[in-house]
PDB file of C-alpha atoms in Angstrom:
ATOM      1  CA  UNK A  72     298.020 128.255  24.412  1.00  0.00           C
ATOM      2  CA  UNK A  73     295.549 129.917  26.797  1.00  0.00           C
ATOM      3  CA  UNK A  74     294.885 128.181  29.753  1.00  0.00           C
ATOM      4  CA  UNK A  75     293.742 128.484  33.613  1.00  0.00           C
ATOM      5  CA  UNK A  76     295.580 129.729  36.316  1.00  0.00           C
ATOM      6  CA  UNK A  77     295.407 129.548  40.128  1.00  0.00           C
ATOM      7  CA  UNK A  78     297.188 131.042  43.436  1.00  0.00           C
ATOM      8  CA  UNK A  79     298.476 129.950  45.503  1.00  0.00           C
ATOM      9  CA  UNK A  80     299.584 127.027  44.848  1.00  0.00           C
ATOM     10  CA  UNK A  81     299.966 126.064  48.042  1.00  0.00           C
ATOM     11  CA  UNK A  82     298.892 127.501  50.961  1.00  0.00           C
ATOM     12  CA  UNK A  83     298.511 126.399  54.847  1.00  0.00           C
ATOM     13  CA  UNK A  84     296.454 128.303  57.238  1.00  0.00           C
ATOM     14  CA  UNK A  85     295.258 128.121  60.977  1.00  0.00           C
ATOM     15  CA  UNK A  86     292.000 127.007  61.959  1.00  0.00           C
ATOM     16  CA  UNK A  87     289.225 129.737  61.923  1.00  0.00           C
ATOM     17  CA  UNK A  88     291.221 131.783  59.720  1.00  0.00           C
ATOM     18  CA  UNK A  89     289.916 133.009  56.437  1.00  0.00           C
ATOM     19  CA  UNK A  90     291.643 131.939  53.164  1.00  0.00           C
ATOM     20  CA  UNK A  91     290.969 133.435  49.418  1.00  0.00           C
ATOM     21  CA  UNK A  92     292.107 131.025  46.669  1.00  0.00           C
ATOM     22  CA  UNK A  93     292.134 132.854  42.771  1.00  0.00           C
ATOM     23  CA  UNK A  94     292.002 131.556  39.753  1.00  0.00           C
ATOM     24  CA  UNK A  95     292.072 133.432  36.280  1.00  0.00           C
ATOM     25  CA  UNK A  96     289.906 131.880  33.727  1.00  0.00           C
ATOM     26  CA  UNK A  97     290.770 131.579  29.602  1.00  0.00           C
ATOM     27  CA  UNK A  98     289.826 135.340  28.672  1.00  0.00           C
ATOM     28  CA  UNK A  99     286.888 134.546  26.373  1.00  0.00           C
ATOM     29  CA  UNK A 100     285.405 131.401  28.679  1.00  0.00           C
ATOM     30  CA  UNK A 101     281.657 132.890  30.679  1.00  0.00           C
ATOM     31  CA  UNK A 102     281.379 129.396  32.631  1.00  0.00           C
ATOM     32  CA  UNK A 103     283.562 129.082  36.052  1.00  0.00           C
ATOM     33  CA  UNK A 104     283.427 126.434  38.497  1.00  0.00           C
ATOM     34  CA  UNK A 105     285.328 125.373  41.701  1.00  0.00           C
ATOM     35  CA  UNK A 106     285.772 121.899  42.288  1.00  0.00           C
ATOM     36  CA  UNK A 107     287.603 120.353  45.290  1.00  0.00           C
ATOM     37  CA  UNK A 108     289.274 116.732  45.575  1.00  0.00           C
ATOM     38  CA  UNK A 109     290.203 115.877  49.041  1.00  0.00           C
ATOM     39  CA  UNK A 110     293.258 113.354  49.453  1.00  0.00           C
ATOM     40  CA  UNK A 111     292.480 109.956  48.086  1.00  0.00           C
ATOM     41  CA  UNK A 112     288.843 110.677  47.100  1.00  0.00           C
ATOM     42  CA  UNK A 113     286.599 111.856  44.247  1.00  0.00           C
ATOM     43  CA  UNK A 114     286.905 115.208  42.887  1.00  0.00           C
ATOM     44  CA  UNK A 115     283.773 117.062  43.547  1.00  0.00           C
ATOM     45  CA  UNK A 116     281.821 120.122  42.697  1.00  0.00           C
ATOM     46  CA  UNK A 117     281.369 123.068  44.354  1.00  0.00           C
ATOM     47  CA  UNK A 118     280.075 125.636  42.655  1.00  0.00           C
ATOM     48  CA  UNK A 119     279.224 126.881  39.054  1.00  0.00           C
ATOM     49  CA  UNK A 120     279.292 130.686  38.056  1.00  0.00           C
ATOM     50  CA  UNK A 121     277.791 132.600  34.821  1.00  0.00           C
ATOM     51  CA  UNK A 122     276.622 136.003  34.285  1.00  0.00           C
ATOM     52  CA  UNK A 123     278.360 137.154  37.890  1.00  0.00           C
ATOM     53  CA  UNK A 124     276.058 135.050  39.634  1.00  0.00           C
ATOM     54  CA  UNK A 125     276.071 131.853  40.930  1.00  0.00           C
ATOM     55  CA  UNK A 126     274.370 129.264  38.403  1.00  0.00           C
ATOM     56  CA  UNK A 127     274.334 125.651  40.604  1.00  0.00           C
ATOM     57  CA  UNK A 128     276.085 124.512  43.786  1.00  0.00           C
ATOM     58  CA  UNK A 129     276.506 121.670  45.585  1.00  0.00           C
ATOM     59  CA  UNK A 130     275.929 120.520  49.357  1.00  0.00           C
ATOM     60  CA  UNK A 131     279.608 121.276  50.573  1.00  0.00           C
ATOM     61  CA  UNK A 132     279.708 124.640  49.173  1.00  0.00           C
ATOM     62  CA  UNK A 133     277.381 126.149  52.568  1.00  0.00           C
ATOM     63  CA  UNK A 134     277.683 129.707  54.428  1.00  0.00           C
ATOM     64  CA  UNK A 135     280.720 129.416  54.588  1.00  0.00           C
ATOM     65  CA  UNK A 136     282.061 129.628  50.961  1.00  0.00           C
ATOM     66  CA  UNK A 137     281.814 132.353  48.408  1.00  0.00           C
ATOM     67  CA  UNK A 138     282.580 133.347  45.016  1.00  0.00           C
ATOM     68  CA  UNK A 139     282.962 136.450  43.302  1.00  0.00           C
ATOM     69  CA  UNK A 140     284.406 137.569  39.841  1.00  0.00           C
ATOM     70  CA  UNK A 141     285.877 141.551  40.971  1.00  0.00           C
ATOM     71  CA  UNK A 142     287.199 142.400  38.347  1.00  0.00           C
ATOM     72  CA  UNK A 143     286.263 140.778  35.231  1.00  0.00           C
ATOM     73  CA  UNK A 144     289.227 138.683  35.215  1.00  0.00           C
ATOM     74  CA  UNK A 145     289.829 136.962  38.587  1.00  0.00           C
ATOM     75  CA  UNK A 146     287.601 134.325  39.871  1.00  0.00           C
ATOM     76  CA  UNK A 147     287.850 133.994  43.489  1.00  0.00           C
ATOM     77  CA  UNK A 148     286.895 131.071  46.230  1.00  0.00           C
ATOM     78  CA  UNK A 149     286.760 132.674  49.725  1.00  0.00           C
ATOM     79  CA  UNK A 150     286.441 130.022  52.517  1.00  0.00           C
ATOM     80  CA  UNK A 151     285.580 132.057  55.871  1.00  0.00           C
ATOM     81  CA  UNK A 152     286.797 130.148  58.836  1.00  0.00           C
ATOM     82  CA  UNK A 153     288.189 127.554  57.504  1.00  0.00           C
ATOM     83  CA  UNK A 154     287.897 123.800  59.391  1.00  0.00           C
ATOM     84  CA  UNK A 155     290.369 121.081  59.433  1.00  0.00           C
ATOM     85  CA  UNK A 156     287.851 118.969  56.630  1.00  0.00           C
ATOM     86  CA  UNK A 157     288.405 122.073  54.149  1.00  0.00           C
ATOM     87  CA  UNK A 158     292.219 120.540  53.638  1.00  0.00           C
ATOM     88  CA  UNK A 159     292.643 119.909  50.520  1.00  0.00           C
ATOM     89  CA  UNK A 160     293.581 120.589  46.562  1.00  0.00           C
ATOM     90  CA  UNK A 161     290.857 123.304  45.399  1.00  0.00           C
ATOM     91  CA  UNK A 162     290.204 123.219  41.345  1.00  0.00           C
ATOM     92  CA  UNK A 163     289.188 126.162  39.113  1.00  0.00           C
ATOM     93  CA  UNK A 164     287.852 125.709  35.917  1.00  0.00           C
ATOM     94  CA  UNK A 165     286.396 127.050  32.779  1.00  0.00           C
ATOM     95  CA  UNK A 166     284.838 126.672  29.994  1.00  0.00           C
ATOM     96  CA  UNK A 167     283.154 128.434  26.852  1.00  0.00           C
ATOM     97  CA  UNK A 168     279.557 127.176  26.750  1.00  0.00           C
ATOM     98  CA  UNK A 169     277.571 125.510  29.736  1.00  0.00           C
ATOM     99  CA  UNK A 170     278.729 122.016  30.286  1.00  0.00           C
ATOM    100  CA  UNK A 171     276.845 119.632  28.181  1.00  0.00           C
ATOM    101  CA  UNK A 172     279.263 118.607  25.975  1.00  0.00           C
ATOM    102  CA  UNK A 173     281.967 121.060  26.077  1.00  0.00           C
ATOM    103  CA  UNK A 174     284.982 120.794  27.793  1.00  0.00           C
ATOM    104  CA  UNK A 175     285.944 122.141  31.021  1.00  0.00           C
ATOM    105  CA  UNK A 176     289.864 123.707  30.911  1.00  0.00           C
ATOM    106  CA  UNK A 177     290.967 123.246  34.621  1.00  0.00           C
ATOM    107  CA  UNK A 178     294.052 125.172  36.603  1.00  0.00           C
ATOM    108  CA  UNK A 179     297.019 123.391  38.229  1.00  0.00           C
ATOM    109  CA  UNK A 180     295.056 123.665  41.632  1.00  0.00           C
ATOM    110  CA  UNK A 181     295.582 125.330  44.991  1.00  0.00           C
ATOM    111  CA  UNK A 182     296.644 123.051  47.801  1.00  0.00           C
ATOM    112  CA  UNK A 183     294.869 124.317  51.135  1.00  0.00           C
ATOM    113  CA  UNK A 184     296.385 122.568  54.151  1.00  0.00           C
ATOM    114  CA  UNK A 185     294.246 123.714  57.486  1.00  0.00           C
ATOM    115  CA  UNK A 186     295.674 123.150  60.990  1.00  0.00           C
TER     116      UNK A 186
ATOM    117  CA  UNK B  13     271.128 111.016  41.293  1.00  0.00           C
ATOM    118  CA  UNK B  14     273.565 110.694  38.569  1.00  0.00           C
ATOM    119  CA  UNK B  15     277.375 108.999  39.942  1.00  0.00           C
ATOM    120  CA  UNK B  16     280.369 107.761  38.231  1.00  0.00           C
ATOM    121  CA  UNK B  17     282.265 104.333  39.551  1.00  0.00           C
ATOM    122  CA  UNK B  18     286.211 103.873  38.428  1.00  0.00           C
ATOM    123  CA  UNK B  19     288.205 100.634  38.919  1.00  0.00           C
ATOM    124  CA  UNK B  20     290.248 101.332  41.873  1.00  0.00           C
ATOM    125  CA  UNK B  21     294.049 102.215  41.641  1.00  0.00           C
ATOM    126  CA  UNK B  22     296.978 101.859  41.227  1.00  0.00           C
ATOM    127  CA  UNK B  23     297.920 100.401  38.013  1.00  0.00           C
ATOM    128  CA  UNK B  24     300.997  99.733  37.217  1.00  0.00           C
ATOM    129  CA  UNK B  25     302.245  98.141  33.903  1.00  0.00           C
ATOM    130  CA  UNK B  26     305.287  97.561  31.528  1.00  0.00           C
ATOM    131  CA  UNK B  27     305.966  99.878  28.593  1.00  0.00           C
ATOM    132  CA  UNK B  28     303.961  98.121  25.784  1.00  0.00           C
ATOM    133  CA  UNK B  29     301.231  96.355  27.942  1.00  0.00           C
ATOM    134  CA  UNK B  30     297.535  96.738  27.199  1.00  0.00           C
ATOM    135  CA  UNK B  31     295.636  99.354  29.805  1.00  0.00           C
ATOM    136  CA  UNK B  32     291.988  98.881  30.602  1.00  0.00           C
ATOM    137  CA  UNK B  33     290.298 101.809  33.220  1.00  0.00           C
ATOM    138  CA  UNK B  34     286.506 100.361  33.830  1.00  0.00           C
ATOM    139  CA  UNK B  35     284.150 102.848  34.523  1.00  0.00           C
ATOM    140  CA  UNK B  36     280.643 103.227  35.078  1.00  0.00           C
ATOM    141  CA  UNK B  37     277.876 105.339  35.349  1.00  0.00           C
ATOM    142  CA  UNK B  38     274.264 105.548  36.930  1.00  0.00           C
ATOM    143  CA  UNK B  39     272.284 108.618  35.097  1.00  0.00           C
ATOM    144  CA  UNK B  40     269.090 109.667  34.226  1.00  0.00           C
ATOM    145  CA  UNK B  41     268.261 110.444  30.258  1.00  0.00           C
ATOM    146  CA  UNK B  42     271.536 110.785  28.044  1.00  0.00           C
ATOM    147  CA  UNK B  43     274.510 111.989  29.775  1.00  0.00           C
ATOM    148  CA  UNK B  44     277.598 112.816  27.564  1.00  0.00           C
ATOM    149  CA  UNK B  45     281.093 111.020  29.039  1.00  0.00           C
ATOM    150  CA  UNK B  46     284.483 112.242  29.733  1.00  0.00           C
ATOM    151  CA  UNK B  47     287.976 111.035  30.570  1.00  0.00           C
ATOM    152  CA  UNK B  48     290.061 113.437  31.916  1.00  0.00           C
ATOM    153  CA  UNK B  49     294.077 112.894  32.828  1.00  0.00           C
ATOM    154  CA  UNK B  50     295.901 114.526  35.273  1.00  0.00           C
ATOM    155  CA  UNK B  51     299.723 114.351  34.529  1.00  0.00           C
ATOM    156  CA  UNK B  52     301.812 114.977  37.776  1.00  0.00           C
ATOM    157  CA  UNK B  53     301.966 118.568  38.079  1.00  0.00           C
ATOM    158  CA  UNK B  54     299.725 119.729  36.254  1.00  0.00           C
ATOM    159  CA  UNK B  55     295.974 120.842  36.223  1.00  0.00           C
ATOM    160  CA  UNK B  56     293.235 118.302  34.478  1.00  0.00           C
ATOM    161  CA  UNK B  57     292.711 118.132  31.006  1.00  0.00           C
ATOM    162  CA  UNK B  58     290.522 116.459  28.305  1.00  0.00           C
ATOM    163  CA  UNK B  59     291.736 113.377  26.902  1.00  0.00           C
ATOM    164  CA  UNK B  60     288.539 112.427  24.969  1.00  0.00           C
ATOM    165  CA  UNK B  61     284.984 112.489  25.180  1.00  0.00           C
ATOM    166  CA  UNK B  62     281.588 110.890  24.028  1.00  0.00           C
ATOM    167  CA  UNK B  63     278.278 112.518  23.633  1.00  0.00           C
ATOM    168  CA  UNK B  64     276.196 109.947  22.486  1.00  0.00           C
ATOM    169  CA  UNK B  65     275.565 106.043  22.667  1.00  0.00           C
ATOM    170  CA  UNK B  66     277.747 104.106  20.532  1.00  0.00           C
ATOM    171  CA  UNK B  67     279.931 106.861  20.099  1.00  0.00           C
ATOM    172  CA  UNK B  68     283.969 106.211  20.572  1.00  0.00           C
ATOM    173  CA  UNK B  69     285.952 108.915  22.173  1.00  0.00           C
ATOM    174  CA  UNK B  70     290.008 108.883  20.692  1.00  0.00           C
ATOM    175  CA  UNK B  71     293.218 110.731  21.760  1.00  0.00           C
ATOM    176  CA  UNK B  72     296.917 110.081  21.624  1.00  0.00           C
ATOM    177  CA  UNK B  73     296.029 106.058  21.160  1.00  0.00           C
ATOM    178  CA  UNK B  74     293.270 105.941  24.135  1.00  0.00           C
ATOM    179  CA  UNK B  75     289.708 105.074  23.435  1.00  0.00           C
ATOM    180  CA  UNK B  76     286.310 104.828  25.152  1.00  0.00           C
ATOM    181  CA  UNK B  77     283.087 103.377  23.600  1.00  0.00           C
ATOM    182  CA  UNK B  78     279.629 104.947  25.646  1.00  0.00           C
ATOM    183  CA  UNK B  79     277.891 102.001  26.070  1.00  0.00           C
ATOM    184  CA  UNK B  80     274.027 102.326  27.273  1.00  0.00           C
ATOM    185  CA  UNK B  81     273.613  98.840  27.837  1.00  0.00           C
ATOM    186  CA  UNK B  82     275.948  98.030  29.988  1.00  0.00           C
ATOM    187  CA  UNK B  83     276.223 101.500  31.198  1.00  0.00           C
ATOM    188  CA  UNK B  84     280.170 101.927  30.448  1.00  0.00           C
ATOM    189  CA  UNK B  85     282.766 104.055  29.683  1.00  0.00           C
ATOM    190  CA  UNK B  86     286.200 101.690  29.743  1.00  0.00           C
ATOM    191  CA  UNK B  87     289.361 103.593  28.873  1.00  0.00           C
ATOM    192  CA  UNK B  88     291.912 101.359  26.740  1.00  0.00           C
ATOM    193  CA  UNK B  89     295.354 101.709  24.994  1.00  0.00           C
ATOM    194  CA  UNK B  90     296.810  99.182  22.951  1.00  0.00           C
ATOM    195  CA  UNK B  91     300.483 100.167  24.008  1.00  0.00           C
ATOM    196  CA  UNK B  92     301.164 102.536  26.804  1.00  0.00           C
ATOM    197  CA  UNK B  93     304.412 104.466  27.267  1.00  0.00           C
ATOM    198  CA  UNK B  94     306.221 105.328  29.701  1.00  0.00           C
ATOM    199  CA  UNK B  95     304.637 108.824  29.234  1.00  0.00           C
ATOM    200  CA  UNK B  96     300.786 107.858  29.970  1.00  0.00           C
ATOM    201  CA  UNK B  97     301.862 107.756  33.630  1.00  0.00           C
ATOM    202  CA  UNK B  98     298.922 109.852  34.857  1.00  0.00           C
ATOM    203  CA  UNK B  99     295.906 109.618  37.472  1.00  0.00           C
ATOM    204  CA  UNK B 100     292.782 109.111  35.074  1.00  0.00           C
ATOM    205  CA  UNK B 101     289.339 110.438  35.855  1.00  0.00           C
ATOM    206  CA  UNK B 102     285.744 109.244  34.166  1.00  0.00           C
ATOM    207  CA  UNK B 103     283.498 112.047  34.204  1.00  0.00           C
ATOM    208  CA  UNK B 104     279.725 112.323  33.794  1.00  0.00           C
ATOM    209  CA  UNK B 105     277.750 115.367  32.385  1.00  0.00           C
ATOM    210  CA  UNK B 106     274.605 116.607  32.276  1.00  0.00           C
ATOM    211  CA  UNK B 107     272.829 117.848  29.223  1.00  0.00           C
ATOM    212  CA  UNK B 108     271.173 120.355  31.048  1.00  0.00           C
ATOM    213  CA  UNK B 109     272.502 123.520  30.784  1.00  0.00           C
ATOM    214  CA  UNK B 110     275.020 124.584  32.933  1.00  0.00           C
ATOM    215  CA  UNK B 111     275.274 121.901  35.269  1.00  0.00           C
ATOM    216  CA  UNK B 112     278.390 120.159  36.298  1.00  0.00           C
ATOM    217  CA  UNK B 113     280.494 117.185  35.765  1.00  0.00           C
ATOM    218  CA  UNK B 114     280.264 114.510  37.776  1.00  0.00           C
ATOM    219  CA  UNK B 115     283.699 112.697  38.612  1.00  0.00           C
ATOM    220  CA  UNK B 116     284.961 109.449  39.534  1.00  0.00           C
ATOM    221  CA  UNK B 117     287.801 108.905  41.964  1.00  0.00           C
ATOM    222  CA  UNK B 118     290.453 108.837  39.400  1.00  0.00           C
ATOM    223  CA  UNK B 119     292.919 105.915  38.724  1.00  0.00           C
ATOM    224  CA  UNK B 120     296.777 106.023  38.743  1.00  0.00           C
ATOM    225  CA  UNK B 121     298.864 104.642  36.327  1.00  0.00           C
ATOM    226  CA  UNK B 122     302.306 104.196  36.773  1.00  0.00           C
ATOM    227  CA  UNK B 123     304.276 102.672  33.590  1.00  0.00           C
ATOM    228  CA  UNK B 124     307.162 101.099  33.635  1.00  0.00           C
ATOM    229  CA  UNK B 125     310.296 100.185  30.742  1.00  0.00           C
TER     230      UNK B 125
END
């Protein structure tokens, strides 16, 4: 069964330093999104991708984040200099049509631990 | 703007007991509602979904009635297993194109035998 996968799974990183977190999408999905859920709160959204651009984002996802789909198979989150609030477990997902009522197929996550 | 409230966790229950999740929602127009489970390990997935008022989501014995008036989207299983142990998330979407779901905080359950 296709699914979604991410890397790393986990990964810890210094203050300030720059961190890229992948994700491969089901091969036929065009929607990607990055959600984040930081320990013992909501999951929220960060940003929604279609057509190699970005289609919506939210507040947290500032200067400091990007996204970019190099090579037509990897979907990447790149956090800049990352800050101690950035800890915590990033989501990719995907999804064939734009959420209305599809589903969204979500990876395993990448843990981000900043220090 | 559109939100999603989930009784607070943890739950924890016998094998066999009945399982309510609450959840509500605040949204403009008609959103379409999810529950998603997260099993330890593992990524989220879909456990079942409603588009529509009145409509009942099923999967794998859990159901969910979207219910305008009272603005609701309660998870329930008649008999849970040891298996259902899982953090549960109520979800809120959009019907506009391309915008994204809205989550709750997500419950745990942990089920006992």
């Amino acid at each position: 069964e296709p699914e979604v996968t991410q890397t790393p799974s986990h990964q810890v990183t210094q203050m300030g330093q720059e961190v890229i977190l992948r994700c491969v999408p089901i091969s036929n999905h065009l929607y990607f999104y990055w959600y984040r859920q930081i320990l013992g709160q909501k999951v929220e959204f960060l940003v929604s991708f279609y057509n190699n651009e970005i289609s919506e984002k939210s507040e947290i996802f500032d200067d400091q984040f990007s996204v970019e789909r190099p090579d037509g198979s990897n979907f990447t989150l790149k956090i800049r200099s990352t800050k101690l609030e950035d800890s915590a477990m990033y989501f990719c997902a995907s999804s064939v049509q734009a959420l209305n009522t599809g589903e969204l197929f979500f990876g395993e996550g990448s843990r981000l631990t900043v220090l | 703007g559109n939100s999603v409230t989930q009784m607070e966790g943890p739950v924890t229950l016998s094998e066999e007991a009945f399982l309510t999740i609450n959840c509500t929602y605040t949204a403009t127009g008609y959103p379409s509602l999810f529950w998603y489970v997260q099993y330890p390990g593992e990524g989220l997935q879909l456990l079942l979904k409603a588009t529509k008022a009145d409509d009942k989501g099923s999967n794998k014995g859990f159901e969910a009635t979207y219910r305008k008036e009272t603005t609701s989207f309660h998870l329930e299983k008649g008999s849970v297993q040891v298996s259902d142990s899982a953090v549960y998330f109520c979800a809120l979407g959009s019907n506009q194109a391309g915008t994204a779901l809205i989550f709750g905080k997500g419950t745990t359950l942990s089920v006992s035998s």
